[in-house]
mmCIF file with all atom_site columns, C-alpha atoms in Angstrom:
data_model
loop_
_atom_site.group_PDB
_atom_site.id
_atom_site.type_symbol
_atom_site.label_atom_id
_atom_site.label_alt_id
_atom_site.label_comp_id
_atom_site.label_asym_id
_atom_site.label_entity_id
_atom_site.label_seq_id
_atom_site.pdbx_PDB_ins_code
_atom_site.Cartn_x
_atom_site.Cartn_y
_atom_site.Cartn_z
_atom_site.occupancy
_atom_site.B_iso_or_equiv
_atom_site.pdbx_formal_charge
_atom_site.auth_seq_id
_atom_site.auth_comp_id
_atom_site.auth_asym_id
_atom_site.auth_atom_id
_atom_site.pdbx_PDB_model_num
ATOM 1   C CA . UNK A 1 1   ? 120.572 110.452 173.296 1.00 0.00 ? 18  UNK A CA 1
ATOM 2   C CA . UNK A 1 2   ? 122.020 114.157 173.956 1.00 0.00 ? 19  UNK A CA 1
ATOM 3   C CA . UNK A 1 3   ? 119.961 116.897 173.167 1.00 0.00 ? 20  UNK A CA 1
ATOM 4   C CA . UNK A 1 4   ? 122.598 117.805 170.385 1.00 0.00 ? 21  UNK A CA 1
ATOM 5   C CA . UNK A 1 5   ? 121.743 114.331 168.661 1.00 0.00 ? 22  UNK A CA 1
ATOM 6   C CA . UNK A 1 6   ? 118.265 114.726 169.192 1.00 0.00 ? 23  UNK A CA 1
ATOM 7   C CA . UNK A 1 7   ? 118.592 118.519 167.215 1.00 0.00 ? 24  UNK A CA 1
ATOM 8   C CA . UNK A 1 8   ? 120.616 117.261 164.869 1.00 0.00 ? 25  UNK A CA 1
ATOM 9   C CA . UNK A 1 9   ? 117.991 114.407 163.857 1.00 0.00 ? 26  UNK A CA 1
ATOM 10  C CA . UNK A 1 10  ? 115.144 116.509 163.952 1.00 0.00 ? 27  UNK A CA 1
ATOM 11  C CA . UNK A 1 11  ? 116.597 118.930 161.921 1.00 0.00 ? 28  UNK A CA 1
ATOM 12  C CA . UNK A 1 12  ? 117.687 115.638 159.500 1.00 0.00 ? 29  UNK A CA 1
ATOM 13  C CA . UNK A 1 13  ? 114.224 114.719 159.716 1.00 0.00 ? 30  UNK A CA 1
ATOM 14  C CA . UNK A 1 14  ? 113.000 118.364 158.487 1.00 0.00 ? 31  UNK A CA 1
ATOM 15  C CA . UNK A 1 15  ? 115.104 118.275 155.847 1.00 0.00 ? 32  UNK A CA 1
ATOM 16  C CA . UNK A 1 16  ? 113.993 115.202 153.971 1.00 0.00 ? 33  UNK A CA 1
ATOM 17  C CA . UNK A 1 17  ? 110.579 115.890 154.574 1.00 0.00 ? 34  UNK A CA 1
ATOM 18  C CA . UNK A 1 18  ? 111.245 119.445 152.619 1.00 0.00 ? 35  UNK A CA 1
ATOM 19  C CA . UNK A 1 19  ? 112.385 117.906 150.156 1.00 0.00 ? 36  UNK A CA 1
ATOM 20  C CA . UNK A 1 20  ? 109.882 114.530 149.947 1.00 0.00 ? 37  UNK A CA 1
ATOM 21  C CA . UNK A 1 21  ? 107.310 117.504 149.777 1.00 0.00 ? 38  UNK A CA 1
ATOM 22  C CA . UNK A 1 22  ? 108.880 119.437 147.081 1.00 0.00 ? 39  UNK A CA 1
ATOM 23  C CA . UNK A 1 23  ? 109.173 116.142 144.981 1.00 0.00 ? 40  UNK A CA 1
ATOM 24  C CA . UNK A 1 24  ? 105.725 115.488 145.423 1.00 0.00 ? 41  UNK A CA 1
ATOM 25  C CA . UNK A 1 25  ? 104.634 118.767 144.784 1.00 0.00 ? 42  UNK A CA 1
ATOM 26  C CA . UNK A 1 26  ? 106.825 118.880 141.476 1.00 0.00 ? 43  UNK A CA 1
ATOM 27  C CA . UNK A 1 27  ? 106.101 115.518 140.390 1.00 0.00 ? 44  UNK A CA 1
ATOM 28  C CA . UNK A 1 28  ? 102.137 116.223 140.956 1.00 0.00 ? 45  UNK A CA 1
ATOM 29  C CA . UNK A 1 29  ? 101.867 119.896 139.774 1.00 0.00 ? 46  UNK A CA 1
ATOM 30  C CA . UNK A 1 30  ? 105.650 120.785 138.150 1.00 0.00 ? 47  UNK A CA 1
ATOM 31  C CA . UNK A 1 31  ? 108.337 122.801 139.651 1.00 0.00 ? 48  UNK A CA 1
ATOM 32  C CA . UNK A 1 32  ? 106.538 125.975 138.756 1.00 0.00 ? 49  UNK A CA 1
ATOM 33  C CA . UNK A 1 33  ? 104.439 124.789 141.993 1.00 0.00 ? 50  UNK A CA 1
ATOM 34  C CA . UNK A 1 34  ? 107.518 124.485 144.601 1.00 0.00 ? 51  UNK A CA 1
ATOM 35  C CA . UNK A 1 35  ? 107.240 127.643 146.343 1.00 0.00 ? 52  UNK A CA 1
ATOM 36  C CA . UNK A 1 36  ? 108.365 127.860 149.678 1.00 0.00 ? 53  UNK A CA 1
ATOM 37  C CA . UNK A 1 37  ? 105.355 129.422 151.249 1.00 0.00 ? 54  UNK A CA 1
ATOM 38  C CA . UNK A 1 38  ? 102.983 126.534 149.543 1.00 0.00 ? 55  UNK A CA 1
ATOM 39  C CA . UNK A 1 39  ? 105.835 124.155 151.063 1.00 0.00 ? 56  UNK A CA 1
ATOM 40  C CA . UNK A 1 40  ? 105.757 125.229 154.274 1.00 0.00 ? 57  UNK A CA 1
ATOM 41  C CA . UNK A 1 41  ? 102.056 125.474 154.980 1.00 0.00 ? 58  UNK A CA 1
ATOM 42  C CA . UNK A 1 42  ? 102.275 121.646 153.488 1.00 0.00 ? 59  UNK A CA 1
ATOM 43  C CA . UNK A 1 43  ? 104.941 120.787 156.167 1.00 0.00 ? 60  UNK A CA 1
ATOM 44  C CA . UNK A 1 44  ? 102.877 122.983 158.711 1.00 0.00 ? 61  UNK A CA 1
ATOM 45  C CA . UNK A 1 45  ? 106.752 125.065 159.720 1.00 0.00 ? 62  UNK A CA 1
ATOM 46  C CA . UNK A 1 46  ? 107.446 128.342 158.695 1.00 0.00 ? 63  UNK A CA 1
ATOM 47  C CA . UNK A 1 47  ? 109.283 129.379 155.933 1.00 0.00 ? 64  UNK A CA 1
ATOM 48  C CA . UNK A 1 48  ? 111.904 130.744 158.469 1.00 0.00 ? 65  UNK A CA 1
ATOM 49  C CA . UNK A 1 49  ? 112.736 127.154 158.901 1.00 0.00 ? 66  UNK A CA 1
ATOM 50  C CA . UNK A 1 50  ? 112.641 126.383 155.305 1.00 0.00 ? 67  UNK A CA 1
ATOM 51  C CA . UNK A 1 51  ? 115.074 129.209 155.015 1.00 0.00 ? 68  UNK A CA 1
ATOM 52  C CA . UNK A 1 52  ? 117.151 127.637 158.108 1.00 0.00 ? 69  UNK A CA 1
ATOM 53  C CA . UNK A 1 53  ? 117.528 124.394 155.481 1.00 0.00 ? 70  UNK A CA 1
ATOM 54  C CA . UNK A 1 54  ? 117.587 125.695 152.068 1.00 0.00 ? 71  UNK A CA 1
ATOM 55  C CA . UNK A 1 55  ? 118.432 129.157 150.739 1.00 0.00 ? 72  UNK A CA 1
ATOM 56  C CA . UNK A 1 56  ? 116.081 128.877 148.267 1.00 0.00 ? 73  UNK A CA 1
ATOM 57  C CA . UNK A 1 57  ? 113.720 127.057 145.858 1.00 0.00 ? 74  UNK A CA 1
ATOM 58  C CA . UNK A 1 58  ? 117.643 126.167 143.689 1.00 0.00 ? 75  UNK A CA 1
ATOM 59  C CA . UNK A 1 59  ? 119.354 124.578 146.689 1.00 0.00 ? 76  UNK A CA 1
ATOM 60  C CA . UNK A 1 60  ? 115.850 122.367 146.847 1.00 0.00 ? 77  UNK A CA 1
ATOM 61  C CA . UNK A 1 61  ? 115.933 121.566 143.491 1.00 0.00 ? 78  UNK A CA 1
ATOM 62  C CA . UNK A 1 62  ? 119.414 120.393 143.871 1.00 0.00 ? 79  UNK A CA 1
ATOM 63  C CA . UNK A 1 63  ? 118.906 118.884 146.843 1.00 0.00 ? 80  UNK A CA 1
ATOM 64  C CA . UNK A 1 64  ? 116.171 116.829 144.997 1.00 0.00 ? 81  UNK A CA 1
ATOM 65  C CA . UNK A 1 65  ? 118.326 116.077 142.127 1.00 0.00 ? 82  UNK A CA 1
ATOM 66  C CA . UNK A 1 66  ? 121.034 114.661 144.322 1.00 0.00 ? 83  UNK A CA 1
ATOM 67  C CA . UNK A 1 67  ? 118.137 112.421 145.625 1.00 0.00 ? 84  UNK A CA 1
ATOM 68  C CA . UNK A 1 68  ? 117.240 111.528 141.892 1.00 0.00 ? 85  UNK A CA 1
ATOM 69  C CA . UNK A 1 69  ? 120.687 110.845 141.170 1.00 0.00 ? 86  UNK A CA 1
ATOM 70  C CA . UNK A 1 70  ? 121.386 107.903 143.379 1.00 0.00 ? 87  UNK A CA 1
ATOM 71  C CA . UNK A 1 71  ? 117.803 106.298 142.732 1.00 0.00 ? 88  UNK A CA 1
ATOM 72  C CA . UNK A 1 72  ? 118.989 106.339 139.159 1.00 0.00 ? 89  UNK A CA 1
ATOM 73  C CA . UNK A 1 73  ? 122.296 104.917 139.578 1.00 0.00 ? 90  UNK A CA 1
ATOM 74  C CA . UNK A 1 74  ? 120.752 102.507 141.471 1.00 0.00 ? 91  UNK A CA 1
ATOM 75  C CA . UNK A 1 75  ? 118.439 101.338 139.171 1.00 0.00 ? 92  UNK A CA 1
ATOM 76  C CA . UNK A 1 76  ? 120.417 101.047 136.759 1.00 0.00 ? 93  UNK A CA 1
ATOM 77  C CA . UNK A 1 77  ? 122.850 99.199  138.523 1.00 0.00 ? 94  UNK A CA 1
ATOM 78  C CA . UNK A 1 78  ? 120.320 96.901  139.722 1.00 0.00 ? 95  UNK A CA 1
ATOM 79  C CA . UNK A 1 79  ? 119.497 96.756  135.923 1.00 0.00 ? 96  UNK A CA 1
ATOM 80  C CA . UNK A 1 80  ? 122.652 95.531  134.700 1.00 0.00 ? 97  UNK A CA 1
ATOM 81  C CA . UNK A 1 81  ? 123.420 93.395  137.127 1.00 0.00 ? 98  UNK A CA 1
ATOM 82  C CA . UNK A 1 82  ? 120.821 91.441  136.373 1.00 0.00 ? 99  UNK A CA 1
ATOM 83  C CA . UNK A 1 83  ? 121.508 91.235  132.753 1.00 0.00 ? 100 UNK A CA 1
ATOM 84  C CA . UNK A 1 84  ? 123.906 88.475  130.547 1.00 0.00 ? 101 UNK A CA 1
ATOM 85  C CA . UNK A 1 85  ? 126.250 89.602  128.572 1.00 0.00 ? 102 UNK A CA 1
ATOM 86  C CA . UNK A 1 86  ? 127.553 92.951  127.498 1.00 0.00 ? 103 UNK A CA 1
ATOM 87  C CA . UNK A 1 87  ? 124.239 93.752  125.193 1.00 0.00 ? 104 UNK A CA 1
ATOM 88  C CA . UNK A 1 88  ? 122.010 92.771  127.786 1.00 0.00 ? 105 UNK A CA 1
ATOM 89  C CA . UNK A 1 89  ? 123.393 94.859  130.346 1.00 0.00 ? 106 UNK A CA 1
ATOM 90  C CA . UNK A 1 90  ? 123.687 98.189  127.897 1.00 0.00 ? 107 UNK A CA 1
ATOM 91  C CA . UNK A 1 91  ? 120.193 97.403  126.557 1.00 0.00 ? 108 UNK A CA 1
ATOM 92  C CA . UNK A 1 92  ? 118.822 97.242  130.489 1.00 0.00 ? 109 UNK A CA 1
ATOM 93  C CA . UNK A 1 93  ? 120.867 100.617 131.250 1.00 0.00 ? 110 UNK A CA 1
ATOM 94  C CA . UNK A 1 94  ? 119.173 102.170 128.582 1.00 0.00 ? 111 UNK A CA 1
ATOM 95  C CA . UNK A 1 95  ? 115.954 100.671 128.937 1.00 0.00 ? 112 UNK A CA 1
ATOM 96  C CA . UNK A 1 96  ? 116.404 101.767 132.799 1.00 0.00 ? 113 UNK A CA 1
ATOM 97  C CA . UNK A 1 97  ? 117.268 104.957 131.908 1.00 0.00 ? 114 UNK A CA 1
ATOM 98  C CA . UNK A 1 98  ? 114.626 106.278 130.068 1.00 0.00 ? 115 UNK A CA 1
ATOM 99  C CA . UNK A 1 99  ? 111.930 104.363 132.301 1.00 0.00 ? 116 UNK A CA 1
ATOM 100 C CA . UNK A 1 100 ? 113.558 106.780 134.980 1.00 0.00 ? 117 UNK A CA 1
ATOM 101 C CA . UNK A 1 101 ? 112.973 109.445 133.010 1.00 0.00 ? 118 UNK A CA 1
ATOM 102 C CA . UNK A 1 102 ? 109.293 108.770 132.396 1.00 0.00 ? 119 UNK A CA 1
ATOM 103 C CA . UNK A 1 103 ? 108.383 108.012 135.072 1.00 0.00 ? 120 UNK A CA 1
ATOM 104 C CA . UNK A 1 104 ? 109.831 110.701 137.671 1.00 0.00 ? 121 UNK A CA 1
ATOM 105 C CA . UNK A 1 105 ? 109.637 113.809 135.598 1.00 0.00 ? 122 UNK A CA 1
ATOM 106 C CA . UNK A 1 106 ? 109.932 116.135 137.689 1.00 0.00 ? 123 UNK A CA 1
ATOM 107 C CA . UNK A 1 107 ? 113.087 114.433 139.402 1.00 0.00 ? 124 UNK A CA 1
ATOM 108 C CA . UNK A 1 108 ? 114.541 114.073 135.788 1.00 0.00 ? 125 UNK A CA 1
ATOM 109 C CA . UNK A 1 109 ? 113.736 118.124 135.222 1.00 0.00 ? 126 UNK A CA 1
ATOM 110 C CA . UNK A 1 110 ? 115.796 118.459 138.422 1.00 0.00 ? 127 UNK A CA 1
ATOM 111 C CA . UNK A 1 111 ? 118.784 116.657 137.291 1.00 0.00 ? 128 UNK A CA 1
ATOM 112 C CA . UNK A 1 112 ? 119.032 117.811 133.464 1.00 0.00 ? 129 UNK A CA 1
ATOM 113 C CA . UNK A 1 113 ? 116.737 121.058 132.888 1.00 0.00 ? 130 UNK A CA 1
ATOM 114 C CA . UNK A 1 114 ? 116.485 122.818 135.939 1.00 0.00 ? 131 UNK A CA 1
ATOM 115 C CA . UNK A 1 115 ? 118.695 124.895 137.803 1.00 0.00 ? 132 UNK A CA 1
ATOM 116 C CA . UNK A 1 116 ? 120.190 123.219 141.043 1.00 0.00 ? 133 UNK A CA 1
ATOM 117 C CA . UNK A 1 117 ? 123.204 124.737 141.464 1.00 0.00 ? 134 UNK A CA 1
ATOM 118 C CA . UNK A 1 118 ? 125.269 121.969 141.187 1.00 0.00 ? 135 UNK A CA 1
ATOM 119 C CA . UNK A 1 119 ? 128.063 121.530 138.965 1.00 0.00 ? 136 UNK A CA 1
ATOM 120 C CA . UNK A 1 120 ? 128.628 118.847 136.460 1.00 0.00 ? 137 UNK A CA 1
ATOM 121 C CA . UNK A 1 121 ? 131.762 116.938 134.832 1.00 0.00 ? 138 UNK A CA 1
ATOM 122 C CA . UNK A 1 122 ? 134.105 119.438 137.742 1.00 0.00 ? 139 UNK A CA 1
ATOM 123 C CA . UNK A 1 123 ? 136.388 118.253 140.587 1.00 0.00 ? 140 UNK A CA 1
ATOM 124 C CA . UNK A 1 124 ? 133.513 120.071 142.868 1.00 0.00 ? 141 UNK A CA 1
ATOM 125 C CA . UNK A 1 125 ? 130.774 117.694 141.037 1.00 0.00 ? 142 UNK A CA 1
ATOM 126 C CA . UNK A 1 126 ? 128.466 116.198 143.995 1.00 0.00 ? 143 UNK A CA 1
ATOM 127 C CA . UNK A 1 127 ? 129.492 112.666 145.102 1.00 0.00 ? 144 UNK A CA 1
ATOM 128 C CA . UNK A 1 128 ? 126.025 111.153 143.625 1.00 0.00 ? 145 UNK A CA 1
ATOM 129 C CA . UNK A 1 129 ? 126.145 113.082 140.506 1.00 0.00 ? 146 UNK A CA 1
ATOM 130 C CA . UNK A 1 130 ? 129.533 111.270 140.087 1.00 0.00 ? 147 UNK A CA 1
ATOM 131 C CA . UNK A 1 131 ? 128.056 108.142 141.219 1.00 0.00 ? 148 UNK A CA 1
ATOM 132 C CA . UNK A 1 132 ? 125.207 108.253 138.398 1.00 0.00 ? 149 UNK A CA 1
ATOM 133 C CA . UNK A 1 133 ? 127.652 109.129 135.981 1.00 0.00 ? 150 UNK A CA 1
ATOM 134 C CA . UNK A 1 134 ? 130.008 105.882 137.638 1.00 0.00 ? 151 UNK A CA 1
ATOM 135 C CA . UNK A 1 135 ? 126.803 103.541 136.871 1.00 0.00 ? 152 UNK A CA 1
ATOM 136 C CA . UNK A 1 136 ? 126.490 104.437 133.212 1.00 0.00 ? 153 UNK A CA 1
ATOM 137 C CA . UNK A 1 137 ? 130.130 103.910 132.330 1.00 0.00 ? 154 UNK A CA 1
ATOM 138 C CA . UNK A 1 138 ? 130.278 100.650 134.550 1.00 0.00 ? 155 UNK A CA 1
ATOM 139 C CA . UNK A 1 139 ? 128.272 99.070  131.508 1.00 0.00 ? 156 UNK A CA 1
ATOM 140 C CA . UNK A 1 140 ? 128.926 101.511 128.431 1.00 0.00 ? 157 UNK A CA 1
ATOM 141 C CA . UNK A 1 141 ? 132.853 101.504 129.045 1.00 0.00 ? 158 UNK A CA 1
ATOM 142 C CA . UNK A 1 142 ? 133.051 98.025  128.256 1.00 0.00 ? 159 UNK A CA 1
ATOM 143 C CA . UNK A 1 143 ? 131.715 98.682  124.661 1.00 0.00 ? 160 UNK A CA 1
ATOM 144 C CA . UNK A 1 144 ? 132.892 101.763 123.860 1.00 0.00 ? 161 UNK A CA 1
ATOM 145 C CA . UNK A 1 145 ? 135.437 99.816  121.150 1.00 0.00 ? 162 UNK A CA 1
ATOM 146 C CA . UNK A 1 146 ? 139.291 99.924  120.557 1.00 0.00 ? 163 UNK A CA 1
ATOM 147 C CA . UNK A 1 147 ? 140.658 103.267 120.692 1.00 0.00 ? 164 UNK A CA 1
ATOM 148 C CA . UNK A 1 148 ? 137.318 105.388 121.736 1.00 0.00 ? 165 UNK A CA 1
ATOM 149 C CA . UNK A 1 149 ? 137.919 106.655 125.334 1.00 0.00 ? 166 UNK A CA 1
ATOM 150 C CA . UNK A 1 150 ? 135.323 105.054 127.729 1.00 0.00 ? 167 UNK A CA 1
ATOM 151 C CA . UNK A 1 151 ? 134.069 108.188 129.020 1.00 0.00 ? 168 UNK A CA 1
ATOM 152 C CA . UNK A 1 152 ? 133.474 110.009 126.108 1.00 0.00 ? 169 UNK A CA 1
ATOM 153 C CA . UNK A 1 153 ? 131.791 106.652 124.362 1.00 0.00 ? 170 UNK A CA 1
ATOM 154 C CA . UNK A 1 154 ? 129.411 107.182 128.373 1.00 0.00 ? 171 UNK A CA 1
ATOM 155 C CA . UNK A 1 155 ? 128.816 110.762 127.605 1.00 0.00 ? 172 UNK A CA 1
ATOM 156 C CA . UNK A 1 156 ? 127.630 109.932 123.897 1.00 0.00 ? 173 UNK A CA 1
ATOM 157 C CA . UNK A 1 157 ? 125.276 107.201 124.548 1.00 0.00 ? 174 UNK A CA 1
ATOM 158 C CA . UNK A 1 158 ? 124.086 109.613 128.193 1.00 0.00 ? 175 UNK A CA 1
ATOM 159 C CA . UNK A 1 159 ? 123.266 112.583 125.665 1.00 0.00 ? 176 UNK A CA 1
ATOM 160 C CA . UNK A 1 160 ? 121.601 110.188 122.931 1.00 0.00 ? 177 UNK A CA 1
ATOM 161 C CA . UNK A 1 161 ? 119.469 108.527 125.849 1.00 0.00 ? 178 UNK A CA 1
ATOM 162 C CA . UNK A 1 162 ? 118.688 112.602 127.309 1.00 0.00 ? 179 UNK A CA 1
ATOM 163 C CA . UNK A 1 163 ? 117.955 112.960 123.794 1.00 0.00 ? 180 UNK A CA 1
ATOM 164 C CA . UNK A 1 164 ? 115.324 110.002 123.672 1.00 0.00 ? 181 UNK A CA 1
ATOM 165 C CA . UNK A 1 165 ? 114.018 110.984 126.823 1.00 0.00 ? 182 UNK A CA 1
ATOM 166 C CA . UNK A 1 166 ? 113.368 114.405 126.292 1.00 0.00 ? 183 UNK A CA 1
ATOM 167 C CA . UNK A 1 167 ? 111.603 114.057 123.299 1.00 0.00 ? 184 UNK A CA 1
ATOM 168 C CA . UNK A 1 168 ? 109.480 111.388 124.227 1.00 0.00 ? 185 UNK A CA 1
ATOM 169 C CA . UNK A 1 169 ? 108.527 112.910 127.400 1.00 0.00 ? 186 UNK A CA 1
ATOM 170 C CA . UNK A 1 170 ? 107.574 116.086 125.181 1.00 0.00 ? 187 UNK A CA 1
ATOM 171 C CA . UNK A 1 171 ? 105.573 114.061 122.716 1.00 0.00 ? 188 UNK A CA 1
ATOM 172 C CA . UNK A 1 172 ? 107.801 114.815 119.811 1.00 0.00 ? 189 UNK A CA 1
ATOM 173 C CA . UNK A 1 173 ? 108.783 110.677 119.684 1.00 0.00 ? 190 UNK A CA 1
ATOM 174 C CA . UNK A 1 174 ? 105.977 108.145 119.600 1.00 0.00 ? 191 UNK A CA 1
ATOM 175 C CA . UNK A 1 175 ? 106.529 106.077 122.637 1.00 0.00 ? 192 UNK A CA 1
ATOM 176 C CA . UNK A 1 176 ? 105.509 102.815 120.652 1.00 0.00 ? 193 UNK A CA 1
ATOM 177 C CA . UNK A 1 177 ? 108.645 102.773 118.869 1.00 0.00 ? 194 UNK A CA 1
ATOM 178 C CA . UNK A 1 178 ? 110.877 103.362 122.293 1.00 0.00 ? 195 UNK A CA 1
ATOM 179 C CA . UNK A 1 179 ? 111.825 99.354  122.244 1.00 0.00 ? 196 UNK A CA 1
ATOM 180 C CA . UNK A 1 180 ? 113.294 100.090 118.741 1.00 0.00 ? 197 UNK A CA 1
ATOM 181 C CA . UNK A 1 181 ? 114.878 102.887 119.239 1.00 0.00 ? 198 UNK A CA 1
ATOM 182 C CA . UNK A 1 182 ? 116.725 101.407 122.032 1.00 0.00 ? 199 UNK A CA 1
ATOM 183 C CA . UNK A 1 183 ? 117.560 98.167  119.347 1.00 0.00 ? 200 UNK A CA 1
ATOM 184 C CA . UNK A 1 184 ? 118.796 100.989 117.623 1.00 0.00 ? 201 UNK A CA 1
ATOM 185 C CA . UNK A 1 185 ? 121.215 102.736 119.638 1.00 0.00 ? 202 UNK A CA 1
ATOM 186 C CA . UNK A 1 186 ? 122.837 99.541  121.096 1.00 0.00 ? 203 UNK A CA 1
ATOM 187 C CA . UNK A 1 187 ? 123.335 98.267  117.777 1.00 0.00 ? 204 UNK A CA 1
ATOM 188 C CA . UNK A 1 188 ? 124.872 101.206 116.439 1.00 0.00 ? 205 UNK A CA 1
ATOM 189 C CA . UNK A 1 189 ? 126.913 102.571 118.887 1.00 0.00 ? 206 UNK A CA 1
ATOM 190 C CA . UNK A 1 190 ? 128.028 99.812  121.089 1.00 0.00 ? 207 UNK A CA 1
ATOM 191 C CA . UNK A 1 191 ? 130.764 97.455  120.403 1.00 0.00 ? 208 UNK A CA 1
ATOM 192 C CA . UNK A 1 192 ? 129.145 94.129  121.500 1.00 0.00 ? 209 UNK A CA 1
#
């Protein structure tokens, strides 16, 4: 291995453990927590070096919401594939979906509330923002019905799951009746 390669794997290496640590930190204490002094005296560098990486605490949180974004599309892809039928796999998506959601906050604050920098629904959009997007309308765009365009039947359902997600996670929805609500949406806005 070249000492270029070896650089250029190291300074891989720093990278995702800047941003496993900010995660963690988030997902522990919130984002209000991600600093990058507390981050680098957790990853024992200098904030120099956190500087060298990432302008800033934004280009983390993006950086972790690009992360987010292809766990999520892979879970929910995983989802669905496993499930028969049209309603199966829409009721799994969802189901997926909000189980994201709940259980990585602080990734889910970094993909929907919080300021990354990235752009969404634009020809610059990030490849796994795209991708996430790509794994909803896989499954919703087959039940969107005659005449409703696929992608704005995926952005409807996408904002009414946000919707459920957000106020559950902010204790404005009680989580018992999350199964029904989820009855609820697939019956009344998918075409199966």
């Amino acid at each position: 291995m070249s000492v270029q390669e070896r650089k250029q794997r190291e300074r891989a290496e720093r990278e995702r453990l800047i941003v496993a640590t900010a995660r963690e930190l988030a997902e522990q204490q919130g984002w209000d927590a991600v600093t990058t002094r507390r981050l680098a005296e957790r990853i024992e560098y200098s904030q120099p070096v956190l500087y060298s990486h990432f302008r800033g605490k934004r280009e983390i949180i993006g950086a972790v919401a690009l992360e987010g974004a292809t766990e999520m599309a892979a879970a929910i892809r995983a989802a669905t594939a496993a499930a028969d039928g049209p309603r199966a796999r829409v009721t799994a998506l969802a189901r997926t979906y909000l189980d994201f959601a709940a259980h990585n906050p602080a990734v889910y604050d970094a993909l929907f509330q919080l300021d990354g920098g990235l752009a969404f629904a634009h020809e610059d959009t990030p490849e796994p923002l795209k991708d996430a997007f790509a794994a909803l309308l896989e499954s919703l765009g087959e039940v969107a019905g005659d005449g409703v365009h696929p992608g704005v039947f995926t952005e409807t359902f996408w904002a009414a799951l946000h919707g459920l997600a957000t106020l559950t996670r902010a204790g404005r929805l009680p989580p018992e009746c999350a199964g029904q609500r989820v009855e609820l949406l697939v019956d009344r806005l998918a075409v199966v």
